[in-house]
Amino acid sequence: MYWDRECETMSREQLEALQLERLKLTIERVYRNVPFYRQRFTEMGIKPSSIRSLEDLRRLPFTTKQDLRDNYPFGLFAVPMSDVVRVHASSGTTGKPTVVGYTQNDIDTWAELIARSLVCAGATKFDVVQNAYGYGLFTGGLGLHFGAERLGATVVPVSGGNTQRQLMLMQDFGTTILTCTPSYALYMAEEGQKMGLDFKKMPLKAGIFGAEPWSERMRRQLEEKLDLMALDIYGLSEIMGPGVAMECAEKQGMHIWEDHFIPEIIDPATGEVLPPREEGELVITTITKEAFPLIRYRTRDITRIDPEPCSCGRTHVRIKRITGRSDDMLIIRGVNVFPSQVESVLLEFGETEPHYLLVVDRKANLDQLEIWVEVAEHMFSDTVRKLEDLEHRLRERIESVLGISARVKLVEPNTIPRSEGKAKRVVDRRQI
Ligand code: ADP
Ligand code: K
Ligand code: ZN
């Protein structure tokens, strides 16, 4: 029922004592090894010895994605590169990604937390885990992979895409646990139906779905169509990757693994810490990471903390479904997309107007991205071939910057509605 009973069910008192001890060590480590933190703390008159209680965490400054960008690629690492055994990266706002690193201990912790998370879904070493999260720089694929191996399950490292083959393997290998984004799971369900598969006759029992926002409505659809228990998993590469928090079978929010992470909820406008149950931006401090510790990292994810004890017996608090972002990041097919990435490509080309719009839709359960870009009047008197050529070049460049496919549509001047104040760059028509 638990992977690590002692850690997952320890009393609040013990857990908080452990957090404080680990927090102090982390603060010492970053103060000693990361010039960025030493300088910040010094500016604010903070020394490692200033941290005497968990409440003292509030005195520390936030860390933001911009700080990661300013220290690209390895500037915030707290160990020498000889101790870093892996890096991952996720998309940044313009071209350059956010890079994170792991020591062997960090990789081991991650595998442990994923194993814990899989056990929340009832997984054992007898399970066949079909891992359809993308492998590569994204944390999803490899993160789930190592944890499922740690558990002793049989991992099928199929990665994302090639749906027909996914469904074939699912039947032939007797997949019992599916791990992927919820939208991809829904797509698989529909494709499977078209192929005449009867999921009720297949041994699938649980789906571990995350990396993008989803809803209770979608949970019902997934559970019905795939005949499994659909659970939510949360994470972000900056903090570790998937497995920072995981839902248990009670389906009342995701236990955030508090022996490794300290969560806070703040008002995104003022930075003020909000009381439990209030909705705001999730801020996370890592307390065991070696290569890439983060102090009060602003995730930009909007949620709230439920401190009520859970009937599963785990004592770690739960975060509720992520309901939005406090920045303009979009998640399309699990991939983070910032409108500013598109803008940087347009600037680089210099052949269009600065007016653009990202239109996101979900067709047949697959996210579609269309990018409208205005071009000057005279362009439309050019040959069709010239326009098509520009569309083609823009599409290729945008796809390589975003890491997902997109359709580019060149439109006439003044087609895209202007707004007073902040420009509206996104129309999101997805219903989740
Ligand atoms: P991953 O590889 O796990 O997608 P990224 O760092 O690329 O990691 O993206 C992390 C972001 O994805 C989070 O900050 C959050 O906005 C989103 N995300 C991850 N899991 C969930 C989830 N279960 N529900 C909603 N959003 C999620
Ligand atoms: K994501
Ligand atoms: Zn629980």
Short mmCIF file of C-alpha atoms and ligand atoms in Angstrom, two decimals:
data_model
loop_
_atom_site.label_atom_id
_atom_site.label_comp_id
_atom_site.label_asym_id
_atom_site.label_seq_id
_atom_site.Cartn_x
_atom_site.Cartn_y
_atom_site.Cartn_z
CA MET A 1 0.00 0.00 0.00
CA TYR A 2 2.96 2.31 0.60
CA TRP A 3 6.39 2.29 -1.01
CA ASP A 4 8.11 3.87 1.98
CA ARG A 5 5.74 3.62 4.91
CA GLU A 6 8.03 5.39 7.34
CA CYS A 7 8.49 8.49 5.19
CA GLU A 8 4.98 8.62 3.80
CA THR A 9 3.17 8.32 7.11
CA MET A 10 5.49 10.04 9.59
CA SER A 11 3.81 12.33 12.12
CA ARG A 12 3.61 16.02 11.26
CA GLU A 13 5.90 16.76 14.15
CA GLN A 14 8.60 14.41 12.88
CA LEU A 15 8.13 15.59 9.34
CA GLU A 16 8.55 19.23 10.29
CA ALA A 17 11.64 18.48 12.35
CA LEU A 18 13.12 16.66 9.37
CA GLN A 19 12.22 19.56 7.08
CA LEU A 20 13.94 22.06 9.32
CA GLU A 21 17.09 19.98 9.56
CA ARG A 22 17.20 19.53 5.79
CA LEU A 23 16.34 23.15 5.10
CA LYS A 24 19.28 24.30 7.20
CA LEU A 25 21.64 22.00 5.32
CA THR A 26 20.31 23.24 2.01
CA ILE A 27 20.74 26.88 2.97
CA GLU A 28 24.30 26.17 4.08
CA ARG A 29 25.00 24.35 0.83
CA VAL A 30 23.75 27.10 -1.46
CA TYR A 31 25.40 29.80 0.64
CA ARG A 32 28.72 28.00 0.35
CA ASN A 33 28.54 26.82 -3.25
CA VAL A 34 26.32 29.14 -5.28
CA PRO A 35 27.54 32.76 -5.61
CA PHE A 36 24.06 33.84 -6.72
CA TYR A 37 22.49 32.82 -3.42
CA ARG A 38 25.38 34.03 -1.28
CA GLN A 39 25.10 37.46 -2.85
CA ARG A 40 21.31 37.61 -2.52
CA PHE A 41 21.36 36.50 1.10
CA THR A 42 24.16 38.91 1.94
CA GLU A 43 22.25 41.81 0.39
CA MET A 44 19.35 40.96 2.67
CA GLY A 45 21.54 40.46 5.72
CA ILE A 46 20.79 36.75 5.91
CA LYS A 47 23.28 34.12 7.01
CA PRO A 48 22.68 30.36 7.18
CA SER A 49 22.50 30.76 10.96
CA SER A 50 19.51 33.11 10.51
CA ILE A 51 17.32 30.11 9.68
CA ARG A 52 16.18 28.69 13.01
CA SER A 53 12.61 27.66 12.30
CA LEU A 54 10.48 26.72 9.31
CA GLU A 55 8.81 30.15 9.54
CA ASP A 56 12.20 31.75 8.87
CA LEU A 57 11.91 30.42 5.32
CA ARG A 58 9.66 33.42 4.66
CA ARG A 59 12.59 35.75 5.15
CA LEU A 60 14.41 34.29 2.16
CA PRO A 61 14.10 35.79 -1.32
CA PHE A 62 12.18 34.07 -4.11
CA THR A 63 13.94 32.47 -7.05
CA THR A 64 12.35 32.90 -10.49
CA LYS A 65 12.66 31.48 -13.96
CA GLN A 66 14.44 34.72 -14.88
CA ASP A 67 17.16 33.90 -12.32
CA LEU A 68 17.62 30.54 -14.03
CA ARG A 69 17.85 32.26 -17.37
CA ASP A 70 20.39 34.80 -16.07
CA ASN A 71 22.57 31.94 -14.87
CA TYR A 72 22.21 29.80 -18.01
CA PRO A 73 23.26 27.06 -18.33
CA PHE A 74 24.97 25.78 -15.15
CA GLY A 75 25.41 28.90 -13.00
CA LEU A 76 23.09 27.79 -10.17
CA PHE A 77 24.55 24.31 -9.80
CA ALA A 78 25.79 23.69 -6.28
CA VAL A 79 28.25 20.89 -7.08
CA PRO A 80 31.19 20.60 -9.50
CA MET A 81 30.24 19.32 -12.96
CA SER A 82 32.16 16.12 -12.21
CA ASP A 83 29.37 15.26 -9.75
CA VAL A 84 26.56 16.03 -12.20
CA VAL A 85 25.49 12.79 -13.85
CA ARG A 86 22.59 14.10 -15.92
CA VAL A 87 21.01 17.30 -17.16
CA HIS A 88 17.49 17.95 -18.39
CA ALA A 89 16.00 21.06 -19.93
CA SER A 90 12.59 22.57 -20.53
CA SER A 91 11.56 25.38 -22.81
CA GLY A 92 12.35 28.91 -21.76
CA THR A 93 10.51 32.02 -22.84
CA THR A 94 12.87 32.82 -25.68
CA GLY A 95 15.00 30.24 -27.44
CA LYS A 96 17.19 29.26 -24.51
CA PRO A 97 15.87 26.47 -22.32
CA THR A 98 16.01 26.17 -18.55
CA VAL A 99 18.73 23.69 -17.63
CA VAL A 100 18.69 21.53 -14.53
CA GLY A 101 21.24 19.04 -13.20
CA TYR A 102 21.27 15.93 -11.01
CA THR A 103 23.87 14.11 -8.95
CA GLN A 104 23.59 10.33 -8.61
CA ASN A 105 21.84 10.91 -5.26
CA ASP A 106 19.37 13.27 -6.92
CA ILE A 107 18.58 10.64 -9.56
CA ASP A 108 18.11 8.06 -6.80
CA THR A 109 15.76 10.34 -4.85
CA TRP A 110 13.76 10.98 -7.99
CA ALA A 111 13.44 7.25 -8.69
CA GLU A 112 12.30 6.73 -5.08
CA LEU A 113 9.66 9.45 -5.35
CA ILE A 114 8.37 8.07 -8.63
CA ALA A 115 8.23 4.60 -7.10
CA ARG A 116 6.21 6.11 -4.23
CA SER A 117 3.96 7.81 -6.74
CA LEU A 118 3.41 4.63 -8.74
CA VAL A 119 2.48 2.77 -5.56
CA CYS A 120 -0.14 5.47 -4.90
CA ALA A 121 -1.79 4.10 -8.04
CA GLY A 122 -1.52 0.55 -6.73
CA ALA A 123 1.51 -0.41 -8.81
CA THR A 124 3.73 -3.38 -7.90
CA LYS A 125 6.60 -5.22 -9.53
CA PHE A 126 4.04 -7.36 -11.33
CA ASP A 127 2.85 -4.42 -13.38
CA VAL A 128 3.65 -3.60 -16.98
CA VAL A 129 4.15 0.17 -17.21
CA GLN A 130 3.78 1.62 -20.67
CA ASN A 131 5.61 4.92 -20.46
CA ALA A 132 4.35 7.19 -23.21
CA TYR A 133 5.84 10.39 -21.80
CA GLY A 134 8.45 11.83 -24.16
CA TYR A 135 12.01 10.66 -23.62
CA GLY A 136 14.85 13.12 -24.04
CA LEU A 137 15.53 16.53 -22.55
CA PHE A 138 12.03 16.57 -21.05
CA THR A 139 11.89 15.09 -17.60
CA GLY A 140 8.71 13.08 -18.17
CA GLY A 141 10.06 10.02 -19.96
CA LEU A 142 13.27 9.28 -18.08
CA GLY A 143 11.78 10.39 -14.76
CA LEU A 144 8.95 7.86 -14.85
CA HIS A 145 11.24 5.27 -16.35
CA PHE A 146 13.78 5.11 -13.54
CA GLY A 147 11.09 5.12 -10.88
CA ALA A 148 9.17 2.27 -12.50
CA GLU A 149 12.40 0.26 -12.69
CA ARG A 150 13.11 1.07 -9.05
CA LEU A 151 9.73 -0.37 -8.19
CA GLY A 152 10.61 -3.47 -10.15
CA ALA A 153 7.80 -3.10 -12.65
CA THR A 154 8.29 -4.05 -16.30
CA VAL A 155 8.84 -0.78 -18.14
CA VAL A 156 7.93 -0.36 -21.78
CA PRO A 157 9.89 2.78 -22.79
CA VAL A 158 7.76 3.53 -25.82
CA SER A 159 7.87 7.37 -25.48
CA GLY A 160 5.21 9.57 -27.08
CA GLY A 161 3.64 9.25 -30.52
CA ASN A 162 3.04 6.42 -32.99
CA THR A 163 -0.37 5.71 -31.56
CA GLN A 164 -1.13 2.59 -33.59
CA ARG A 165 2.01 0.96 -32.31
CA GLN A 166 1.25 2.10 -28.74
CA LEU A 167 -2.09 0.37 -28.93
CA MET A 168 -0.64 -2.77 -30.42
CA LEU A 169 1.98 -3.02 -27.67
CA MET A 170 -0.65 -2.29 -25.06
CA GLN A 171 -2.56 -5.39 -26.13
CA ASP A 172 0.38 -7.66 -26.85
CA PHE A 173 2.34 -6.86 -23.68
CA GLY A 174 -0.69 -6.70 -21.40
CA THR A 175 -0.01 -3.15 -20.20
CA THR A 176 -1.51 -2.57 -16.76
CA ILE A 177 -0.34 1.02 -16.13
CA LEU A 178 -0.26 3.79 -18.66
CA THR A 179 1.80 6.92 -18.07
CA CYS A 180 1.41 9.92 -20.40
CA THR A 181 -0.28 13.30 -20.69
CA PRO A 182 -4.06 13.15 -20.12
CA SER A 183 -4.78 14.54 -23.57
CA TYR A 184 -2.66 11.89 -25.21
CA ALA A 185 -4.41 9.21 -23.18
CA LEU A 186 -7.75 10.46 -24.43
CA TYR A 187 -6.46 10.46 -27.99
CA MET A 188 -5.27 6.87 -27.55
CA ALA A 189 -8.68 5.92 -26.20
CA GLU A 190 -10.43 7.30 -29.26
CA GLU A 191 -7.96 5.78 -31.70
CA GLY A 192 -8.32 2.48 -29.91
CA GLN A 193 -12.09 2.66 -30.25
CA LYS A 194 -11.71 3.27 -33.98
CA MET A 195 -9.44 0.24 -34.23
CA GLY A 196 -12.11 -1.79 -32.51
CA LEU A 197 -10.25 -2.35 -29.24
CA ASP A 198 -12.27 -3.20 -26.18
CA PHE A 199 -10.46 -1.62 -23.26
CA LYS A 200 -12.78 -3.39 -20.83
CA LYS A 201 -11.24 -6.68 -21.89
CA MET A 202 -7.69 -5.38 -21.46
CA PRO A 203 -5.75 -5.53 -18.17
CA LEU A 204 -5.19 -1.73 -17.92
CA LYS A 205 -5.83 -0.71 -14.32
CA ALA A 206 -4.33 2.72 -13.75
CA GLY A 207 -3.24 5.79 -15.65
CA ILE A 208 -0.77 8.29 -14.25
CA PHE A 209 -1.45 11.47 -16.09
CA GLY A 210 0.24 14.86 -15.80
CA ALA A 211 2.52 17.49 -17.33
CA GLU A 212 -0.50 19.60 -18.32
CA PRO A 213 -3.71 20.84 -16.72
CA TRP A 214 -6.78 18.62 -16.85
CA SER A 215 -10.15 18.39 -15.18
CA GLU A 216 -12.56 16.14 -13.31
CA ARG A 217 -14.60 15.93 -16.48
CA MET A 218 -11.58 14.59 -18.29
CA ARG A 219 -10.92 12.14 -15.46
CA ARG A 220 -14.42 10.71 -15.90
CA GLN A 221 -13.93 10.37 -19.65
CA LEU A 222 -10.57 8.69 -19.28
CA GLU A 223 -11.78 6.29 -16.62
CA GLU A 224 -14.80 5.35 -18.65
CA LYS A 225 -13.14 5.01 -22.03
CA LEU A 226 -9.97 3.25 -20.89
CA ASP A 227 -11.54 1.39 -17.98
CA LEU A 228 -8.86 2.37 -15.49
CA MET A 229 -8.28 4.59 -12.46
CA ALA A 230 -6.93 7.95 -13.67
CA LEU A 231 -4.65 9.80 -11.25
CA ASP A 232 -2.95 13.17 -11.40
CA ILE A 233 0.83 13.58 -11.11
CA TYR A 234 2.57 16.94 -10.80
CA GLY A 235 6.09 18.14 -11.27
CA LEU A 236 8.34 20.56 -13.04
CA SER A 237 11.86 20.13 -14.24
CA GLU A 238 13.21 23.02 -12.18
CA ILE A 239 12.21 21.23 -8.98
CA MET A 240 12.95 17.68 -10.19
CA GLY A 241 10.49 16.59 -12.86
CA PRO A 242 7.31 14.53 -12.47
CA GLY A 243 6.71 13.04 -9.04
CA VAL A 244 6.94 16.20 -6.94
CA ALA A 245 3.32 15.47 -5.98
CA MET A 246 1.02 12.54 -6.69
CA GLU A 247 -2.61 11.77 -6.14
CA CYS A 248 -3.58 8.73 -4.10
CA ALA A 249 -6.62 6.56 -4.81
CA GLU A 250 -8.79 8.98 -2.75
CA LYS A 251 -8.54 11.39 -5.71
CA GLN A 252 -8.69 14.46 -3.49
CA GLY A 253 -5.52 16.23 -4.52
CA MET A 254 -1.85 15.35 -4.85
CA HIS A 255 0.38 14.56 -1.87
CA ILE A 256 3.44 16.74 -2.20
CA TRP A 257 6.44 14.77 -0.92
CA GLU A 258 7.25 17.04 1.98
CA ASP A 259 10.34 15.20 3.16
CA HIS A 260 11.99 16.59 -0.01
CA PHE A 261 10.03 19.74 -0.85
CA ILE A 262 8.54 22.55 1.22
CA PRO A 263 5.47 24.08 -0.43
CA GLU A 264 4.09 27.58 0.19
CA ILE A 265 1.22 29.41 -1.44
CA ILE A 266 1.70 33.11 -2.13
CA ASP A 267 -0.29 35.95 -3.57
CA PRO A 268 1.38 36.26 -7.00
CA ALA A 269 0.93 40.03 -7.00
CA THR A 270 2.37 40.83 -3.57
CA GLY A 271 4.48 37.78 -2.72
CA GLU A 272 2.69 37.51 0.62
CA VAL A 273 2.34 33.98 2.03
CA LEU A 274 -1.32 32.91 2.14
CA PRO A 275 -2.93 30.74 4.81
CA PRO A 276 -3.76 27.06 4.06
CA ARG A 277 -6.71 26.45 1.70
CA GLU A 278 -6.34 29.80 -0.03
CA GLU A 279 -5.62 29.78 -3.72
CA GLY A 280 -2.44 31.34 -5.03
CA GLU A 281 0.89 30.61 -6.62
CA LEU A 282 2.79 27.54 -5.53
CA VAL A 283 6.32 28.22 -4.28
CA ILE A 284 8.62 25.27 -3.63
CA THR A 285 11.91 24.93 -1.76
CA THR A 286 13.92 21.76 -2.35
CA ILE A 287 15.54 20.39 0.79
CA THR A 288 17.48 17.34 -0.38
CA LYS A 289 18.66 18.22 -3.87
CA GLU A 290 22.42 18.37 -4.32
CA ALA A 291 23.16 19.52 -7.86
CA PHE A 292 20.39 22.05 -8.29
CA PRO A 293 18.79 23.16 -5.04
CA LEU A 294 16.16 25.87 -5.40
CA ILE A 295 15.10 28.24 -2.66
CA ARG A 296 11.50 29.47 -2.76
CA TYR A 297 11.09 28.83 -6.46
CA ARG A 298 8.07 30.53 -7.97
CA THR A 299 6.42 27.81 -10.05
CA ARG A 300 3.79 30.18 -11.51
CA ASP A 301 1.27 27.37 -11.02
CA ILE A 302 -1.97 28.33 -9.30
CA THR A 303 -3.35 25.92 -6.72
CA ARG A 304 -4.09 25.62 -3.01
CA ILE A 305 -2.90 23.45 -0.16
CA ASP A 306 -5.22 21.07 1.63
CA PRO A 307 -3.72 20.31 5.06
CA GLU A 308 -6.50 17.90 6.13
CA PRO A 309 -5.29 14.40 6.98
CA CYS A 310 -5.97 12.00 4.10
CA SER A 311 -7.74 8.70 4.64
CA CYS A 312 -4.98 6.88 2.77
CA GLY A 313 -2.81 7.46 5.83
CA ARG A 314 -0.16 9.56 4.13
CA THR A 315 0.64 12.61 6.22
CA HIS A 316 2.04 14.84 3.49
CA VAL A 317 -0.24 17.74 2.58
CA ARG A 318 -2.06 17.77 -0.74
CA ILE A 319 -2.10 20.36 -3.47
CA LYS A 320 -5.28 20.66 -5.46
CA ARG A 321 -5.48 20.49 -9.23
CA ILE A 322 -3.46 23.20 -10.92
CA THR A 323 -6.09 25.67 -12.09
CA GLY A 324 -3.92 28.05 -14.10
CA ARG A 325 -0.69 29.96 -14.42
CA SER A 326 0.28 33.35 -13.13
CA ASP A 327 2.28 33.98 -16.31
CA ASP A 328 1.37 33.53 -19.96
CA MET A 329 2.83 30.06 -20.41
CA LEU A 330 0.68 27.66 -22.39
CA ILE A 331 0.97 23.91 -22.24
CA ILE A 332 0.39 22.34 -25.62
CA ARG A 333 0.67 18.56 -25.85
CA GLY A 334 2.53 18.65 -22.55
CA VAL A 335 5.12 21.05 -23.92
CA ASN A 336 5.57 24.49 -22.38
CA VAL A 337 5.03 27.29 -24.88
CA PHE A 338 5.48 31.00 -24.30
CA PRO A 339 4.01 33.51 -26.77
CA SER A 340 7.29 35.41 -26.51
CA GLN A 341 9.05 32.50 -28.21
CA VAL A 342 6.95 33.14 -31.31
CA GLU A 343 7.63 36.83 -31.05
CA SER A 344 11.38 36.25 -30.99
CA VAL A 345 11.17 34.24 -34.22
CA LEU A 346 9.16 36.99 -35.92
CA LEU A 347 11.74 39.57 -34.85
CA GLU A 348 14.51 37.37 -36.12
CA PHE A 349 12.82 37.11 -39.54
CA GLY A 350 11.87 40.78 -39.78
CA GLU A 351 9.55 40.02 -42.71
CA THR A 352 6.23 40.32 -40.92
CA GLU A 353 4.34 42.82 -38.81
CA PRO A 354 4.68 42.53 -35.01
CA HIS A 355 1.06 41.44 -34.70
CA TYR A 356 0.47 37.77 -34.05
CA LEU A 357 -1.98 35.47 -32.34
CA LEU A 358 -1.65 31.93 -31.06
CA VAL A 359 -4.86 29.98 -31.58
CA VAL A 360 -4.94 26.78 -29.57
CA ASP A 361 -7.64 24.21 -30.09
CA ARG A 362 -8.22 20.57 -29.33
CA LYS A 363 -9.39 18.42 -32.22
CA ALA A 364 -9.97 14.70 -31.78
CA ASN A 365 -8.32 15.11 -28.36
CA LEU A 366 -5.10 16.42 -29.85
CA ASP A 367 -3.94 19.95 -29.20
CA GLN A 368 -3.51 22.02 -32.34
CA LEU A 369 -1.57 25.23 -32.56
CA GLU A 370 -2.18 27.76 -35.28
CA ILE A 371 -0.18 30.96 -35.44
CA TRP A 372 -1.64 33.93 -37.23
CA VAL A 373 0.85 36.51 -38.35
CA GLU A 374 0.09 39.79 -40.06
CA VAL A 375 2.12 40.72 -43.11
CA ALA A 376 2.30 44.09 -44.85
CA GLU A 377 -0.28 44.95 -47.50
CA HIS A 378 2.23 44.81 -50.35
CA MET A 379 3.10 41.21 -49.48
CA PHE A 380 -0.33 40.15 -50.66
CA SER A 381 0.38 41.53 -54.12
CA ASP A 382 3.40 39.25 -54.29
CA THR A 383 3.14 35.85 -55.83
CA VAL A 384 1.41 33.14 -53.86
CA ARG A 385 4.63 31.21 -53.97
CA LYS A 386 6.49 33.91 -52.07
CA LEU A 387 3.88 33.91 -49.31
CA GLU A 388 3.91 30.14 -49.14
CA ASP A 389 7.67 30.22 -48.92
CA LEU A 390 7.57 32.64 -45.97
CA GLU A 391 4.90 30.56 -44.26
CA HIS A 392 7.02 27.49 -44.72
CA ARG A 393 10.21 29.06 -43.37
CA LEU A 394 8.38 30.55 -40.40
CA ARG A 395 6.77 27.24 -39.61
CA GLU A 396 10.05 25.36 -39.66
CA ARG A 397 11.75 27.89 -37.41
CA ILE A 398 8.83 28.13 -34.98
CA GLU A 399 8.60 24.35 -34.77
CA SER A 400 12.28 24.06 -33.96
CA VAL A 401 12.07 26.78 -31.29
CA LEU A 402 8.85 25.50 -29.66
CA GLY A 403 9.53 21.82 -30.08
CA ILE A 404 6.01 21.11 -31.33
CA SER A 405 4.31 21.31 -34.71
CA ALA A 406 2.28 24.38 -35.60
CA ARG A 407 0.40 25.82 -38.53
CA VAL A 408 1.39 29.29 -39.65
CA LYS A 409 -1.25 31.43 -41.29
CA LEU A 410 -0.25 34.75 -42.83
CA VAL A 411 -3.08 37.26 -42.59
CA GLU A 412 -3.74 40.74 -43.94
CA PRO A 413 -3.06 43.86 -41.92
CA ASN A 414 -5.57 44.59 -39.13
CA THR A 415 -7.00 41.08 -39.12
CA ILE A 416 -5.84 40.42 -35.57
CA PRO A 417 -7.92 42.38 -33.06
CA ARG A 418 -5.99 45.13 -31.28
CA SER A 419 -6.49 45.59 -27.61
CA GLU A 420 -5.90 48.55 -25.40
CA GLY A 421 -3.39 47.78 -22.72
CA LYS A 422 -1.82 44.36 -22.71
CA ALA A 423 -1.90 42.75 -26.14
CA LYS A 424 -3.97 39.60 -26.41
CA ARG A 425 -1.64 37.00 -27.86
CA VAL A 426 -3.56 33.83 -27.20
CA VAL A 427 -6.96 32.39 -27.98
CA ASP A 428 -7.33 29.10 -26.17
CA ARG A 429 -10.39 27.20 -27.37
CA ARG A 430 -9.57 23.97 -25.60
CA GLN A 431 -12.22 22.54 -23.33
CA ILE A 432 -10.67 20.36 -20.71
P1 ADP B 1 7.26 18.24 -17.40
O1 ADP B 1 8.38 17.63 -18.16
O2 ADP B 1 6.83 17.51 -16.17
O3 ADP B 1 6.11 18.69 -18.25
P2 ADP B 1 8.07 20.96 -17.37
O4 ADP B 1 9.07 21.58 -16.49
O5 ADP B 1 8.27 20.96 -18.83
O6 ADP B 1 7.92 19.53 -16.78
O7 ADP B 1 6.64 21.59 -17.11
C1 ADP B 1 6.20 21.82 -15.81
C2 ADP B 1 4.87 22.52 -15.83
O8 ADP B 1 3.88 21.65 -16.38
C3 ADP B 1 4.38 22.85 -14.45
O9 ADP B 1 4.93 24.05 -13.96
C4 ADP B 1 2.88 22.94 -14.69
O10 ADP B 1 2.53 24.21 -15.24
C5 ADP B 1 2.64 21.87 -15.73
N1 ADP B 1 2.18 20.64 -15.09
C6 ADP B 1 2.90 19.57 -14.74
N2 ADP B 1 2.11 18.63 -14.16
C7 ADP B 1 0.86 19.13 -14.14
C8 ADP B 1 -0.41 18.66 -13.66
N3 ADP B 1 -0.56 17.46 -13.12
N4 ADP B 1 -1.48 19.49 -13.79
C9 ADP B 1 -1.35 20.71 -14.35
N5 ADP B 1 -0.20 21.20 -14.82
C10 ADP B 1 0.90 20.43 -14.72
K K B 2 4.75 20.67 -19.08
ZN ZN B 3 -3.98 10.23 0.28
#
